[in-house]
Coordinates of C-alpha atoms in Angstrom, one line a residue:
M1 CA -14.2 5.6 -44.6
R2 CA -13.6 6.0 -40.7
Q3 CA -13.4 3.1 -38.4
R4 CA -14.3 3.5 -34.6
H5 CA -12.5 2.1 -31.9
E6 CA -14.7 1.4 -28.7
F7 CA -13.1 0.2 -25.3
H8 CA -14.9 -0.1 -22.0
V9 CA -13.7 -0.5 -18.3
D10 CA -15.1 -3.1 -16.0
S11 CA -15.9 -2.3 -12.5
T12 CA -16.1 -4.9 -9.5
R13 CA -18.0 -4.7 -6.5
Y14 CA -20.0 -7.7 -4.3
L15 CA -20.7 -5.6 -1.0
D16 CA -22.6 -2.7 -0.2
D17 CA -21.6 0.0 2.3
H18 CA -23.1 -2.3 5.1
G19 CA -21.4 -5.9 4.1
K20 CA -24.4 -7.0 2.4
P21 CA -23.9 -8.9 -0.9
L22 CA -25.1 -7.2 -4.1
D23 CA -24.7 -10.3 -5.9
D24 CA -23.4 -14.0 -5.6
L25 CA -19.9 -13.8 -3.9
P26 CA -16.9 -15.4 -5.9
A27 CA -15.3 -18.7 -4.9
L28 CA -13.0 -17.1 -2.5
A29 CA -16.0 -16.1 -0.1
G30 CA -15.9 -20.0 1.0
D31 CA -12.2 -19.6 2.3
T32 CA -13.2 -19.0 5.8
E33 CA -9.4 -19.2 6.9
R34 CA -8.2 -16.7 4.4
I35 CA -11.1 -14.1 5.0
L36 CA -10.4 -14.3 8.9
A37 CA -6.8 -13.8 8.2
A38 CA -7.6 -11.0 6.2
Y39 CA -10.0 -9.2 9.1
R40 CA -7.0 -9.7 11.5
N41 CA -4.5 -8.1 9.3
M42 CA -6.8 -5.0 8.7
V43 CA -7.3 -4.6 12.5
L44 CA -3.6 -5.0 13.1
T45 CA -2.6 -2.4 10.3
R46 CA -5.3 0.0 11.8
T47 CA -3.9 -0.4 15.4
F48 CA -0.5 0.1 14.2
D49 CA -1.4 3.1 12.2
S50 CA -3.0 4.9 15.4
K51 CA -0.1 4.0 17.5
V52 CA 2.6 5.4 15.0
I53 CA 0.7 8.6 14.7
A54 CA 0.7 9.0 18.4
L55 CA 4.4 8.4 18.4
Q56 CA 4.8 11.0 16.0
R57 CA 2.7 13.4 17.9
T58 CA 5.0 13.1 21.0
G59 CA 8.5 13.4 19.2
K60 CA 9.4 9.7 19.2
C61 CA 8.7 9.1 15.0
G62 CA 9.3 11.1 12.1
T63 CA 6.7 12.5 9.7
Y64 CA 4.3 9.2 9.0
A65 CA 1.9 8.7 6.1
S66 CA -1.1 7.0 7.6
V67 CA -2.6 3.9 6.0
L68 CA -6.2 4.8 7.3
G69 CA -8.8 3.8 4.4
H70 CA -6.2 1.4 2.7
E71 CA -6.3 -1.4 4.9
V72 CA -8.7 -3.5 2.8
I73 CA -6.8 -2.9 -0.7
G74 CA -3.4 -3.7 1.1
T75 CA -4.4 -6.8 2.5
A76 CA -6.2 -8.0 -0.7
I77 CA -2.6 -7.4 -2.3
G78 CA -0.6 -9.1 0.4
Q79 CA -3.0 -12.4 0.2
S80 CA -3.1 -12.5 -3.6
M81 CA 0.7 -12.4 -4.0
A82 CA 3.1 -15.5 -4.0
K83 CA 6.2 -15.2 -1.8
T84 CA 8.1 -15.5 -5.1
D85 CA 6.2 -12.2 -6.6
V86 CA 8.0 -9.1 -6.3
F87 CA 6.5 -6.2 -4.4
V88 CA 7.1 -2.4 -5.2
P89 CA 5.6 0.0 -2.7
Y90 CA 4.7 3.3 -2.1
Y91 CA 4.4 5.0 1.1
R92 CA 1.2 3.9 2.1
D93 CA 1.5 0.0 2.0
Q94 CA 1.6 -0.9 5.4
A95 CA -1.2 -3.5 5.2
V96 CA 0.9 -5.1 2.2
H97 CA 4.2 -5.2 4.6
T98 CA 2.8 -7.2 7.6
L99 CA 1.7 -9.9 5.2
R100 CA 5.2 -10.0 3.3
G101 CA 6.8 -10.5 6.5
L102 CA 8.1 -7.1 7.4
S103 CA 8.1 -6.5 11.3
L104 CA 6.1 -3.7 13.2
R105 CA 9.3 -2.8 14.7
D106 CA 11.2 -2.2 11.4
M107 CA 8.2 -0.2 10.0
M108 CA 8.6 2.0 13.1
L109 CA 12.3 2.3 12.5
Y110 CA 11.8 3.2 8.8
W111 CA 9.1 5.9 9.6
G112 CA 11.6 6.9 12.5
G113 CA 14.3 8.0 9.9
D114 CA 16.3 5.0 10.7
E115 CA 17.4 3.1 7.5
R116 CA 18.0 -0.1 8.8
G117 CA 14.2 -0.4 8.8
S118 CA 14.4 -1.0 5.2
A119 CA 17.0 -3.7 5.7
N120 CA 15.1 -6.7 7.1
W121 CA 13.2 -8.0 4.0
E122 CA 14.1 -11.5 4.8
N123 CA 10.7 -13.4 3.9
C124 CA 10.7 -11.9 0.6
P125 CA 14.3 -10.4 0.0
E126 CA 13.7 -9.1 -3.4
D127 CA 10.8 -6.7 -2.6
L128 CA 11.8 -3.2 -3.1
P129 CA 11.9 -0.8 0.1
I130 CA 9.3 1.9 0.4
A131 CA 9.4 4.5 -2.2
V132 CA 8.2 8.2 -1.0
P133 CA 9.1 9.9 -4.4
I134 CA 5.9 10.0 -6.5
A135 CA 5.9 7.5 -9.3
T136 CA 9.5 6.6 -9.6
Q137 CA 8.8 3.1 -8.3
C138 CA 6.9 2.1 -11.6
C139 CA 10.1 2.7 -13.5
H140 CA 11.9 0.2 -11.2
A141 CA 8.9 -2.1 -11.5
V142 CA 9.1 -2.9 -15.1
G143 CA 12.8 -3.4 -14.9
V144 CA 12.2 -5.9 -12.4
A145 CA 9.3 -7.4 -14.6
S146 CA 11.7 -7.3 -17.4
A147 CA 14.2 -9.2 -15.7
I148 CA 11.7 -11.8 -14.7
R149 CA 10.4 -12.3 -18.4
I150 CA 14.0 -12.6 -19.7
R151 CA 14.6 -15.3 -17.5
G152 CA 11.3 -17.0 -18.2
E153 CA 10.1 -17.1 -14.5
E154 CA 6.6 -17.5 -13.5
R155 CA 6.3 -15.0 -11.3
A156 CA 5.0 -11.1 -11.1
V157 CA 5.4 -8.0 -9.6
V158 CA 2.9 -5.8 -8.1
C159 CA 3.3 -1.9 -7.9
C160 CA 1.2 0.4 -6.0
V161 CA 0.9 4.0 -6.9
G162 CA -1.6 6.6 -5.6
D163 CA -4.1 8.5 -7.6
G164 CA -1.9 11.7 -8.0
G165 CA 1.0 9.5 -9.1
T166 CA -0.9 8.2 -12.2
S167 CA -0.6 11.8 -13.7
K168 CA 3.3 11.6 -13.4
G169 CA 5.3 10.8 -16.5
D170 CA 7.1 7.9 -14.7
F171 CA 3.7 6.1 -14.4
L172 CA 2.7 6.7 -18.0
E173 CA 5.8 5.7 -19.4
S174 CA 6.0 2.5 -17.1
I175 CA 2.5 1.2 -18.4
N176 CA 3.3 2.2 -21.9
L177 CA 6.4 0.0 -21.7
A178 CA 4.8 -3.0 -19.7
G179 CA 2.2 -3.0 -22.8
A180 CA 4.9 -2.9 -25.5
W181 CA 7.0 -5.6 -23.8
H182 CA 4.3 -7.7 -22.4
L183 CA 5.5 -7.8 -19.0
P184 CA 4.5 -9.7 -15.8
V185 CA 3.2 -6.7 -13.9
V186 CA 0.3 -5.5 -12.1
F187 CA -0.1 -2.0 -11.5
V188 CA -2.4 -0.9 -8.5
A189 CA -3.4 2.6 -8.5
I190 CA -5.0 3.3 -5.0
N191 CA -7.5 6.2 -5.8
N192 CA -8.2 7.8 -2.1
Q193 CA -9.3 10.7 -3.8
W194 CA -7.0 13.1 -2.8
A195 CA -3.2 13.9 -4.3
I196 CA -2.4 15.7 -1.0
S197 CA -4.7 18.5 -1.3
T198 CA -5.9 18.3 -5.1
P199 CA -9.2 16.5 -5.0
R200 CA -9.6 13.7 -7.7
S201 CA -11.7 16.0 -9.8
L202 CA -8.9 18.6 -10.6
Q203 CA -6.1 15.8 -10.7
T204 CA -7.3 14.1 -13.9
G205 CA -9.8 14.9 -16.5
A206 CA -10.3 11.0 -16.9
E207 CA -13.5 9.7 -16.0
T208 CA -11.6 6.5 -14.4
I209 CA -8.0 6.0 -13.6
A210 CA -8.2 2.2 -15.0
Q211 CA -8.9 3.9 -18.6
K212 CA -5.5 5.0 -18.5
A213 CA -4.6 1.6 -19.3
I214 CA -6.2 1.9 -22.6
S215 CA -3.4 3.8 -24.1
A216 CA -0.9 1.4 -23.3
G217 CA -2.7 -1.8 -24.6
L218 CA -3.5 -3.1 -21.2
P219 CA -6.6 -4.3 -19.5
G220 CA -7.9 -1.7 -17.2
H221 CA -10.1 -2.7 -14.3
A222 CA -11.9 -0.4 -11.4
V223 CA -12.6 -2.2 -8.2
D224 CA -14.3 -0.9 -5.0
G225 CA -11.0 -0.7 -2.9
N226 CA -13.4 -1.3 0.2
D227 CA -14.7 -4.4 -0.8
Y228 CA -12.4 -7.1 0.2
F229 CA -14.1 -9.9 -2.1
A230 CA -13.9 -7.8 -5.2
A231 CA -10.3 -6.4 -4.6
S232 CA -9.2 -10.0 -3.9
E233 CA -10.9 -11.4 -7.0
V234 CA -9.5 -8.7 -9.4
L235 CA -6.0 -9.4 -8.0
D236 CA -5.9 -12.9 -8.0
T237 CA -7.2 -12.9 -11.8
A238 CA -4.5 -10.3 -12.7
L239 CA -1.9 -12.1 -11.0
E240 CA -2.5 -15.6 -12.5
R241 CA -2.6 -13.6 -15.8
A242 CA 0.8 -12.0 -15.5
R243 CA 2.4 -15.1 -14.3
G244 CA 1.1 -17.1 -17.1
G245 CA 2.6 -14.7 -19.6
K246 CA -0.2 -12.7 -20.7
G247 CA 1.3 -9.2 -19.7
A248 CA 0.4 -6.5 -17.5
T249 CA -2.9 -5.3 -15.8
L250 CA -3.9 -1.8 -14.5
I251 CA -6.4 -2.1 -11.4
E252 CA -7.8 1.2 -9.9
A253 CA -8.8 0.5 -6.4
V254 CA -11.2 3.4 -5.3
T255 CA -11.1 4.2 -1.7
Y256 CA -11.1 7.6 0.4
R257 CA -7.9 8.8 2.5
L258 CA -9.6 8.8 5.8
G259 CA -6.7 10.6 7.6
D260 CA -4.1 13.6 6.9
H261 CA -1.9 13.1 3.9
T262 CA 1.0 12.7 6.3
T263 CA 1.4 13.9 9.8
A264 CA 2.6 17.1 8.3
D265 CA -0.4 17.7 6.7
D266 CA -3.9 19.1 8.2
A267 CA -6.7 17.6 5.5
T268 CA -9.3 20.1 7.6
R269 CA -7.9 22.9 5.4
Y270 CA -9.1 21.4 2.1
R271 CA -12.0 18.9 2.7
T272 CA -15.1 19.3 4.6
A273 CA -16.3 17.2 7.9
E274 CA -19.4 16.0 5.9
D275 CA -17.1 14.4 3.2
L276 CA -15.3 12.8 5.8
K277 CA -18.2 11.4 7.6
R278 CA -19.5 10.0 4.2
A279 CA -16.1 8.2 3.5
W280 CA -16.4 6.6 7.1
E281 CA -19.6 5.1 6.1
K282 CA -18.2 3.2 3.5
D283 CA -15.2 2.0 5.6
G284 CA -14.2 -1.5 4.4
V285 CA -12.9 -2.8 7.4
K286 CA -16.1 -2.3 9.3
R287 CA -17.9 -3.7 6.0
L288 CA -15.8 -6.9 6.2
Q289 CA -16.6 -7.0 9.9
N290 CA -20.7 -6.7 9.4
W291 CA -20.3 -9.6 6.7
L292 CA -18.3 -11.9 9.2
H293 CA -21.0 -11.4 12.0
D294 CA -23.8 -11.9 9.6
N295 CA -22.5 -15.2 8.4
D296 CA -21.6 -16.4 12.0
L297 CA -18.0 -16.1 11.8
W298 CA -17.6 -13.4 14.5
D299 CA -18.9 -12.1 17.6
A300 CA -18.4 -9.2 20.4
D301 CA -16.0 -11.5 22.2
K302 CA -13.8 -12.5 19.3
E303 CA -13.5 -8.8 18.5
K304 CA -12.4 -8.1 22.0
A305 CA -9.5 -10.5 22.0
L306 CA -8.3 -9.4 18.7
Q307 CA -8.3 -5.7 19.9
A308 CA -6.3 -7.1 22.6
D309 CA -3.8 -9.0 20.9
C310 CA -3.2 -6.4 18.3
K311 CA -2.6 -3.9 21.0
N312 CA -0.1 -6.3 22.8
R313 CA 1.6 -7.0 19.4
V314 CA 1.8 -3.2 18.7
E315 CA 3.0 -2.4 22.1
K316 CA 5.8 -4.8 22.1
A317 CA 6.9 -3.6 18.9
V318 CA 7.0 -0.1 20.4
E319 CA 9.2 -1.2 23.1
E320 CA 11.7 -2.8 20.7
Y321 CA 11.7 0.3 18.5
L322 CA 12.3 2.7 21.5
A323 CA 15.0 0.2 22.7
T324 CA 17.0 0.2 19.7
E325 CA 20.5 1.9 19.7
P326 CA 20.5 4.8 17.6
Q327 CA 22.8 4.8 14.6
P328 CA 26.0 7.1 14.4
P329 CA 25.5 10.4 12.6
T330 CA 27.6 8.9 10.0
A331 CA 24.5 6.9 8.9
M332 CA 23.4 10.2 7.1
V333 CA 25.8 9.5 4.2
D334 CA 26.2 5.5 4.4
Y335 CA 23.1 4.9 2.5
L336 CA 23.5 7.1 -0.6
F337 CA 25.9 5.3 -2.7
E338 CA 27.4 1.8 -2.8
T339 CA 30.8 3.6 -2.9
L340 CA 31.0 7.1 -1.5
P341 CA 32.5 9.7 -3.8
P342 CA 35.6 11.5 -2.6
A343 CA 33.6 14.7 -1.7
L344 CA 31.2 12.5 0.7
Q345 CA 34.1 10.5 1.9
A346 CA 35.9 13.5 3.3
Q347 CA 32.6 15.0 4.9
R348 CA 31.9 11.4 6.5
E349 CA 35.4 11.6 8.0
R350 CA 34.4 14.9 9.5
I351 CA 31.4 13.9 10.7
A352 CA 32.7 10.8 12.4
A353 CA 35.7 12.8 13.8
K354 CA 33.1 15.1 15.4
Y355 CA 31.2 12.3 16.6
R356 CA 34.3 10.6 18.3
G357 CA 35.0 13.8 19.9
G358 CA 31.7 13.9 21.7
E359 CA 30.7 17.1 20.1
S360 CA 26.9 18.0 19.8

């Protein structure tokens, strides 16, 4: 006799592409203060993003990964997390970082190649630094979650990864361990449709990324990553579940990368203008703005004031960033190990001697 096992993946969406409710909204829709704070963070993040790209184009910043298209899901993550939770980011989480207390200046320092940009996590000191290697941070997340579980603490870990990262062994091993050990971690796979130049249709044969949770014994949930109410509700539920000792969750947040993969990329080489235009029509920031207007919570004057405030905050951060005294050349080896091995110690001494001598 054969026994058949059936599984399903839930999908959540409350707003249509224009910000009109498709169904009764969740209870958090009544929290006006939270919603307005969310919209302000999205606009600030987008303003910051545009400015850093301009800095890179003028040689004042290093290669940068744009957050355009991720503002809604990032803001939902940042608001849903408690201060005592631990955030394990990847390289497109600027909207989360602003809510976790990382300054705009420090984010600019990081993308400018200055490791001091990763040093000032004072508000959430246990958050991990930005991870550029693909999916390796997932392993770190389960390590942190294991420590939390062993200590019996009511805390959770949130780990972000791109859709391409979910095909890496690091991710698959991590969700397997999270399921086997019943760990308090929420994996947020941000499906922006592109793993650099590889489209979602070629990156994995799975119908959804959320269903990858099934093999690990985790609940998997797909959510419209441009729908603030849907993303927030799903994250609130998953984090409450994790803190309550009920285990891990995998959330697939579906959005679209509206910019290039990084400033070293040219997305026009592999995607069409028509596809990008259709994606902009689903923009989550504009969607929430429309909802706020429809509910008499926003108007043109408030938008103008917010835009001006965000611009001023970003420009002030740019001034601080550009005025920061550069680190000495020895910094290129100072952040590699807690204790430098002998070979690098000798190399560091040569670098220091050359720097002292004023050689270029």
